[in-house]
Tab-separated table of C-alpha atoms in Angstrom:
chain	number	residue	atom	x	y	z
Y	1	MET	CA	15.404	7.704	29.412
Y	2	LYS	CA	12.223	8.227	31.313
Y	3	GLN	CA	10.125	7.728	28.481
Y	4	LEU	CA	11.878	4.680	27.217
Y	5	PHE	CA	11.289	3.152	30.867
Y	6	SER	CA	7.531	4.008	30.628
Y	7	THR	CA	7.343	2.380	27.136
Y	8	ALA	CA	9.186	-0.684	28.459
Y	9	ILE	CA	6.571	-0.872	31.315
Y	10	ALA	CA	3.821	-0.583	29.058
Y	11	SER	CA	5.205	-3.306	26.964
Y	12	LEU	CA	5.474	-5.698	29.716
Y	13	LEU	CA	1.932	-4.956	30.915
Y	14	ALA	CA	0.738	-5.459	27.281
Y	15	LEU	CA	2.544	-8.915	27.300
Y	16	SER	CA	1.149	-9.776	30.448
Y	17	ALA	CA	-2.525	-8.882	29.345
Y	18	PHE	CA	-2.107	-10.859	25.919
Y	19	ALA	CA	-0.964	-13.993	27.827
Y	20	GLN	CA	-4.070	-13.835	29.757
Y	21	LYS	CA	-6.404	-13.341	26.788
Y	22	SER	CA	-8.709	-16.058	26.019
Y	23	ASP	CA	-8.202	-16.487	22.002
Y	24	GLY	CA	-9.674	-19.916	21.839
Y	25	THR	CA	-6.148	-21.587	21.693
Y	26	THR	CA	-4.749	-24.056	24.377
Y	27	LYS	CA	-1.506	-21.939	24.263
Y	28	SER	CA	-3.441	-19.132	25.582
Y	29	LEU	CA	-4.897	-21.190	28.375
Y	30	VAL	CA	-1.556	-22.561	29.332
Y	31	ASN	CA	-0.273	-18.905	29.581
Y	32	ALA	CA	-3.227	-17.926	31.633
Y	33	GLU	CA	-2.354	-20.854	34.005
Y	34	LYS	CA	1.350	-19.559	34.213
Y	35	ASP	CA	0.207	-16.083	35.001
Y	36	PHE	CA	-2.192	-17.525	37.559
Y	37	ALA	CA	0.777	-19.096	39.378
Y	38	LYS	CA	2.903	-15.985	39.304
Y	39	SER	CA	0.108	-14.154	40.944
Y	40	ILE	CA	-0.194	-16.663	43.705
Y	41	ALA	CA	3.879	-16.512	44.166
Y	42	LYS	CA	3.444	-12.782	44.237
Y	43	ASN	CA	0.273	-11.866	46.027
Y	44	GLY	CA	-0.704	-15.087	47.749
Y	45	ASP	CA	-3.648	-17.548	46.838
Y	46	LYS	CA	-6.395	-15.603	48.265
Y	47	GLU	CA	-6.102	-12.528	46.114
Y	48	ALA	CA	-5.001	-14.580	43.038
Y	49	PHE	CA	-8.153	-17.019	43.338
Y	50	ILE	CA	-10.544	-14.205	43.821
Y	51	ASP	CA	-9.052	-12.568	40.678
Y	52	TYR	CA	-9.105	-15.744	38.551
Y	53	SER	CA	-12.709	-16.875	39.694
Y	54	THR	CA	-16.161	-15.961	38.616
Y	55	THR	CA	-19.204	-15.619	40.800
Y	56	SER	CA	-19.794	-19.490	40.198
Y	57	THR	CA	-16.241	-20.959	40.319
Y	58	LEU	CA	-16.082	-24.030	42.628
Y	59	VAL	CA	-12.958	-25.104	44.485
Y	60	PHE	CA	-12.923	-28.540	46.161
Y	61	ARG	CA	-11.595	-27.882	49.611
Y	62	PRO	CA	-12.318	-30.877	49.723
Y	63	ASN	CA	-15.873	-30.453	49.131
Y	64	PRO	CA	-17.043	-28.218	46.404
Y	65	VAL	CA	-17.369	-24.596	47.806
Y	66	ASN	CA	-17.926	-21.152	45.893
Y	67	ALA	CA	-14.352	-19.943	45.165
Y	68	LYS	CA	-14.945	-16.202	45.980
Y	69	THR	CA	-16.787	-16.995	49.270
Y	70	PHE	CA	-14.224	-19.576	50.574
Y	71	TYR	CA	-11.135	-17.125	49.754
Y	72	ALA	CA	-12.838	-13.932	50.828
Y	73	GLY	CA	-13.217	-15.834	54.182
Y	74	LYS	CA	-9.611	-17.158	54.373
Y	75	ALA	CA	-7.736	-15.579	57.154
Y	76	ASN	CA	-4.163	-15.783	55.750
Y	77	ALA	CA	-2.642	-15.767	52.226
Y	78	GLU	CA	-0.369	-18.639	51.152
Y	79	ASN	CA	2.174	-18.491	48.423
Y	80	ASP	CA	3.990	-21.591	48.814
Y	81	VAL	CA	2.360	-23.729	46.254
Y	82	THR	CA	3.976	-24.317	42.773
Y	83	TRP	CA	2.625	-26.458	39.867
Y	84	THR	CA	3.254	-27.347	36.328
Y	85	PRO	CA	0.598	-28.125	33.813
Y	86	ASN	CA	1.510	-31.351	31.684
Y	87	LEU	CA	-1.830	-31.741	29.844
Y	88	ALA	CA	-4.126	-29.268	28.513
Y	89	LYS	CA	-6.696	-28.846	25.922
Y	90	VAL	CA	-9.343	-26.367	24.701
Y	91	SER	CA	-12.655	-27.095	23.072
Y	92	ARG	CA	-13.145	-26.185	19.354
Y	93	SER	CA	-15.551	-23.447	20.362
Y	94	GLY	CA	-12.865	-21.925	22.854
Y	95	ASP	CA	-15.240	-21.797	25.654
Y	96	LEU	CA	-14.037	-24.548	27.637
Y	97	GLY	CA	-10.717	-26.003	28.509
Y	98	PHE	CA	-8.858	-27.910	31.107
Y	99	THR	CA	-5.275	-28.205	32.500
Y	100	THR	CA	-3.862	-30.891	34.787
Y	101	GLY	CA	-0.456	-31.787	36.364
Y	102	PRO	CA	1.569	-32.147	39.442
Y	103	TYR	CA	1.901	-29.664	42.342
Y	104	GLU	CA	4.075	-29.167	45.492
Y	105	VAL	CA	3.035	-27.044	48.663
Y	106	GLY	CA	5.529	-25.980	51.095
Y	107	THR	CA	9.192	-25.262	51.285
Y	108	SER	CA	11.115	-27.449	53.892
Y	109	GLU	CA	8.463	-30.429	54.377
Y	110	LYS	CA	6.946	-30.622	51.053
Y	111	LYS	CA	3.536	-32.079	50.142
Y	112	TYR	CA	2.851	-33.388	46.748
Y	113	GLY	CA	-0.182	-33.947	44.456
Y	114	GLN	CA	-2.130	-33.737	41.173
Y	115	TYR	CA	-4.425	-31.169	40.175
Y	116	LEU	CA	-7.326	-30.642	37.714
Y	117	SER	CA	-8.642	-27.293	36.672
Y	118	ILE	CA	-11.476	-26.586	34.304
Y	119	TRP	CA	-11.404	-23.164	32.717
Y	120	LYS	CA	-13.928	-20.910	30.922
Y	121	PRO	CA	-13.462	-17.501	29.382
Y	122	GLU	CA	-15.085	-14.365	30.805
Y	123	ASN	CA	-14.631	-10.934	29.278
Y	124	GLY	CA	-11.786	-12.037	27.303
Y	125	ARG	CA	-9.731	-13.693	30.004
Y	126	TRP	CA	-9.586	-17.298	31.014
Y	127	LYS	CA	-11.111	-17.745	34.410
Y	128	LEU	CA	-11.413	-20.976	36.709
Y	129	ALA	CA	-14.832	-22.831	36.734
Y	130	ILE	CA	-13.531	-25.778	38.715
Y	131	ASP	CA	-10.331	-26.420	40.813
Y	132	LEU	CA	-9.281	-29.457	42.768
Y	133	GLY	CA	-6.224	-31.065	43.888
Y	134	THR	CA	-5.477	-34.562	45.331
Y	135	GLU	CA	-2.641	-35.668	47.191
Y	136	SER	CA	0.076	-38.204	46.306
Y	137	ASN	CA	3.547	-39.334	47.021
Y	138	LYS	CA	6.325	-37.102	45.114
Y	139	PRO	CA	5.863	-37.963	41.469
Y	140	LEU	CA	8.692	-39.965	39.954
Y	141	ALA	CA	7.461	-40.638	36.531
Y	142	LYS	CA	8.400	-38.175	33.718
Y	143	VAL	CA	5.584	-36.982	31.646
Y	144	THR	CA	6.061	-35.405	28.347
Y	145	PRO	CA	3.726	-32.334	28.225
Y	146	GLN	CA	0.795	-32.342	25.906
Y	147	PHE	CA	-0.697	-29.050	25.053
Y	148	ILE	CA	-3.319	-30.289	22.462
Y	149	GLU	CA	-4.551	-27.380	20.247
Y	150	PRO	CA	-8.263	-27.602	18.855
Y	151	LYS	CA	-8.271	-29.141	15.174
Y	152	ASP	CA	-10.293	-26.210	14.001
Y	153	HIS	CA	-12.465	-23.305	15.668
Y	154	VAL	CA	-16.157	-24.061	15.421
Y	155	ALA	CA	-18.851	-22.097	17.521
Y	156	PRO	CA	-22.644	-21.906	16.809
Y	157	LYS	CA	-23.673	-18.281	16.017
Y	158	PHE	CA	-27.027	-18.899	17.721
Y	159	LEU	CA	-27.583	-21.181	20.525
Y	160	ASN	CA	-30.765	-20.778	22.814
Y	161	GLU	CA	-31.152	-21.936	26.303
Y	162	LYS	CA	-33.342	-25.150	25.121
Y	163	GLU	CA	-30.353	-26.127	22.933
Y	164	ILE	CA	-27.871	-25.679	25.611
Y	165	LYS	CA	-29.905	-27.559	28.121
Y	166	ALA	CA	-30.282	-30.471	25.540
Y	167	GLY	CA	-26.398	-30.546	25.174
Y	168	LYS	CA	-26.069	-30.954	29.052
Y	169	GLU	CA	-28.818	-33.675	29.059
Y	170	ILE	CA	-26.666	-35.655	26.641
Y	171	ILE	CA	-23.800	-35.773	29.047
Y	172	LEU	CA	-25.853	-36.488	32.038
Y	173	THR	CA	-27.514	-39.376	30.043
Y	174	THR	CA	-24.022	-40.585	29.395
Y	175	GLU	CA	-22.934	-40.544	32.783
Y	176	LYS	CA	-26.104	-42.242	33.868
Y	177	THR	CA	-25.630	-45.064	31.518
Y	178	LEU	CA	-22.093	-45.547	32.767
Y	179	ASN	CA	-23.518	-45.629	36.334
Y	180	THR	CA	-25.885	-48.236	35.471
Y	181	LEU	CA	-23.207	-50.341	33.596
Y	182	LEU	CA	-20.942	-50.013	36.684
Y	183	LYS	CA	-23.919	-51.548	38.661
Y	184	THR	CA	-24.504	-54.438	36.238
Y	185	HIS	CA	-20.814	-55.097	34.856
Y	186	GLY	CA	-18.826	-54.054	37.579
Y	187	ILE	CA	-15.370	-52.020	37.260
Y	188	ALA	CA	-15.008	-53.304	33.631
Y	189	ALA	CA	-17.750	-50.884	32.558
Y	190	PHE	CA	-14.993	-48.169	32.543
Y	191	GLY	CA	-13.459	-49.936	29.434
Y	192	GLY	CA	-16.015	-48.666	27.219
Y	193	PHE	CA	-15.999	-45.179	28.257
Y	194	LEU	CA	-12.348	-44.248	28.576
Y	195	THR	CA	-10.361	-42.702	25.828
Y	196	ASN	CA	-7.103	-44.578	24.985
Y	197	ASP	CA	-4.930	-41.929	26.598
Y	198	ALA	CA	-7.203	-41.319	29.390
Y	199	ARG	CA	-5.846	-39.941	32.838
Y	200	LEU	CA	-6.835	-40.718	36.289
Y	201	LEU	CA	-6.017	-38.817	39.518
Y	202	PHE	CA	-6.602	-40.749	42.488
Y	203	PRO	CA	-5.442	-39.862	46.070
Y	204	GLY	CA	-1.953	-41.492	47.174
Y	205	ASN	CA	-1.116	-42.011	43.532
Y	206	GLU	CA	0.818	-40.449	40.619
Y	207	ALA	CA	-1.339	-39.582	37.698
Y	208	ILE	CA	-2.275	-42.807	35.938
Y	209	ASP	CA	-2.299	-42.473	31.965
Y	210	GLY	CA	-3.757	-44.849	29.725
Y	211	LYS	CA	-6.871	-47.078	29.619
Y	212	GLY	CA	-5.240	-50.202	30.308
Y	213	LYS	CA	-3.401	-48.898	33.236
Y	214	ILE	CA	-6.543	-47.325	34.722
Y	215	ILE	CA	-8.549	-50.510	34.375
Y	216	ALA	CA	-5.896	-52.377	36.039
Y	217	PHE	CA	-5.698	-50.025	38.823
Y	218	TYR	CA	-9.408	-50.172	39.491
Y	219	ASN	CA	-9.547	-53.928	39.299
Y	220	GLY	CA	-6.756	-54.325	41.730
Y	221	MET	CA	-8.471	-52.578	44.549
Y	222	ILE	CA	-12.081	-51.726	43.714
Y	223	SER	CA	-15.169	-53.774	43.742
Y	224	LYS	CA	-17.966	-51.165	42.991
Y	225	ILE	CA	-18.314	-47.453	42.385
Y	226	ASN	CA	-21.584	-45.725	42.395
Y	227	LEU	CA	-21.733	-41.996	40.769
Y	228	LYS	CA	-24.273	-39.365	41.946
Y	229	THR	CA	-24.027	-36.478	39.448
Y	230	THR	CA	-24.688	-33.230	40.835
Y	231	GLY	CA	-23.359	-30.807	37.994
Y	232	VAL	CA	-22.561	-30.653	34.302
Y	233	ASP	CA	-21.269	-28.119	31.656
Y	234	LYS	CA	-20.535	-28.385	27.973
Y	235	ALA	CA	-18.897	-26.618	25.448
Y	236	ILE	CA	-21.078	-25.149	22.619
Y	237	GLY	CA	-18.721	-26.633	19.995
Y	238	SER	CA	-19.762	-30.072	21.337
Y	239	ASP	CA	-16.415	-31.675	21.821
Y	240	LEU	CA	-15.797	-31.203	25.628
Y	241	ALA	CA	-17.775	-31.425	28.616
Y	242	TYR	CA	-17.528	-32.135	32.321
Y	243	THR	CA	-19.440	-33.389	35.372
Y	244	TYR	CA	-18.831	-33.468	39.042
Y	245	GLY	CA	-20.453	-35.221	41.951
Y	246	ILE	CA	-20.084	-37.924	44.777
Y	247	ALA	CA	-18.653	-41.329	44.084
Y	248	THR	CA	-19.101	-44.130	46.496
Y	249	ILE	CA	-16.332	-46.474	46.268
Y	250	ASP	CA	-16.413	-50.005	47.767
Y	251	TYR	CA	-12.908	-51.484	48.161
Y	252	LYS	CA	-12.192	-55.132	47.727
Y	253	ALA	CA	-10.705	-54.851	51.242
Y	254	ASP	CA	-14.305	-54.611	52.773
Y	255	LEU	CA	-14.029	-50.774	53.064
Y	256	ARG	CA	-16.328	-48.084	51.593
Y	257	GLU	CA	-15.161	-44.551	51.075
Y	258	SER	CA	-16.977	-41.604	49.547
Y	259	PHE	CA	-15.127	-39.105	47.094
Y	260	ASN	CA	-15.849	-35.671	45.336
Y	261	TYR	CA	-15.008	-36.457	41.660
Y	262	VAL	CA	-14.862	-34.232	38.547
Y	263	PHE	CA	-14.776	-35.998	35.031
Y	264	VAL	CA	-13.949	-34.468	31.781
Y	265	TYR	CA	-15.467	-36.090	28.476
Y	266	GLU	CA	-14.485	-35.660	25.078
Y	267	LYS	CA	-16.491	-36.410	22.125
Y	268	ALA	CA	-15.189	-39.347	19.818
Y	269	ALA	CA	-15.636	-39.585	15.971
Y	270	ASP	CA	-18.487	-41.797	16.201
Y	271	ALA	CA	-20.184	-39.103	18.438
Y	272	SER	CA	-19.945	-40.924	21.737
Y	273	TRP	CA	-18.584	-39.181	24.720
Y	274	ASN	CA	-15.604	-40.793	26.511
Y	275	LEU	CA	-13.683	-39.821	29.501
Y	276	ILE	CA	-10.444	-38.162	29.003
Y	277	VAL	CA	-9.725	-37.154	32.803
Y	278	GLN	CA	-11.153	-38.421	36.004
Y	279	ALA	CA	-10.177	-36.806	39.410
Y	280	PHE	CA	-11.225	-37.890	42.782
Y	281	VAL	CA	-10.560	-36.144	46.102
Y	282	PRO	CA	-11.823	-37.525	49.476
Y	283	ALA	CA	-15.414	-36.156	50.618
Y	284	GLU	CA	-15.549	-34.575	53.920
Y	285	ARG	CA	-18.759	-35.690	55.988
């Protein structure tokens, strides 16, 4: 009986390790995030974030800070946050992925919001690269989960620093072009940079899905947006990338506000780079 019990425990540990393993699939990423959620519920956010972060992981609280530094200095651990991914995708090269969906905080007086997490593998495990959440009312819309698997697995065998830098420059140039067009053509410029099924996470709102709904949202309340990019990374398979920075938003109600933003880009069939996720969180001065 003792041997049987030991075997059962070993099997459970093996299953847990397998769930966390980064094997280049979206399924493995979703499993890793479920394990991350279980870790927070059991051990609290401090221990879980330190475990699932690398030395360069950024968390937006609300401004970007190093995750390990932030949580190492956090006095109390919290475990009253729950979340459910309903959109996830991994690059063809398996070295970059993202998850997003609704979250809840608290037990009696609940707070709600939407989150975006960027993930990268390290030593065979999915680890956080970026994590942010933006508050909203309780989500009412039912969203069908989309866990999109890579169409194939392609990763260059040899990629030097110069080539990696050149790849990131393509994304920076794309965002610079977007920002220029936002200045000259206004909010309508987003129309040429959004995928048809893009998602917008904006404070006070449920996730807004679809290019048409996003443009309508922007047109309804915003007159101008100016982007200042401060960071970029790109999958070596050249199909996913992300940027982050500061967005200055001028509302039609004669009000200006600063936001931290994270954008996720996806490469289209025509080799152009388009936005698949946009997430904003108010910046703290």
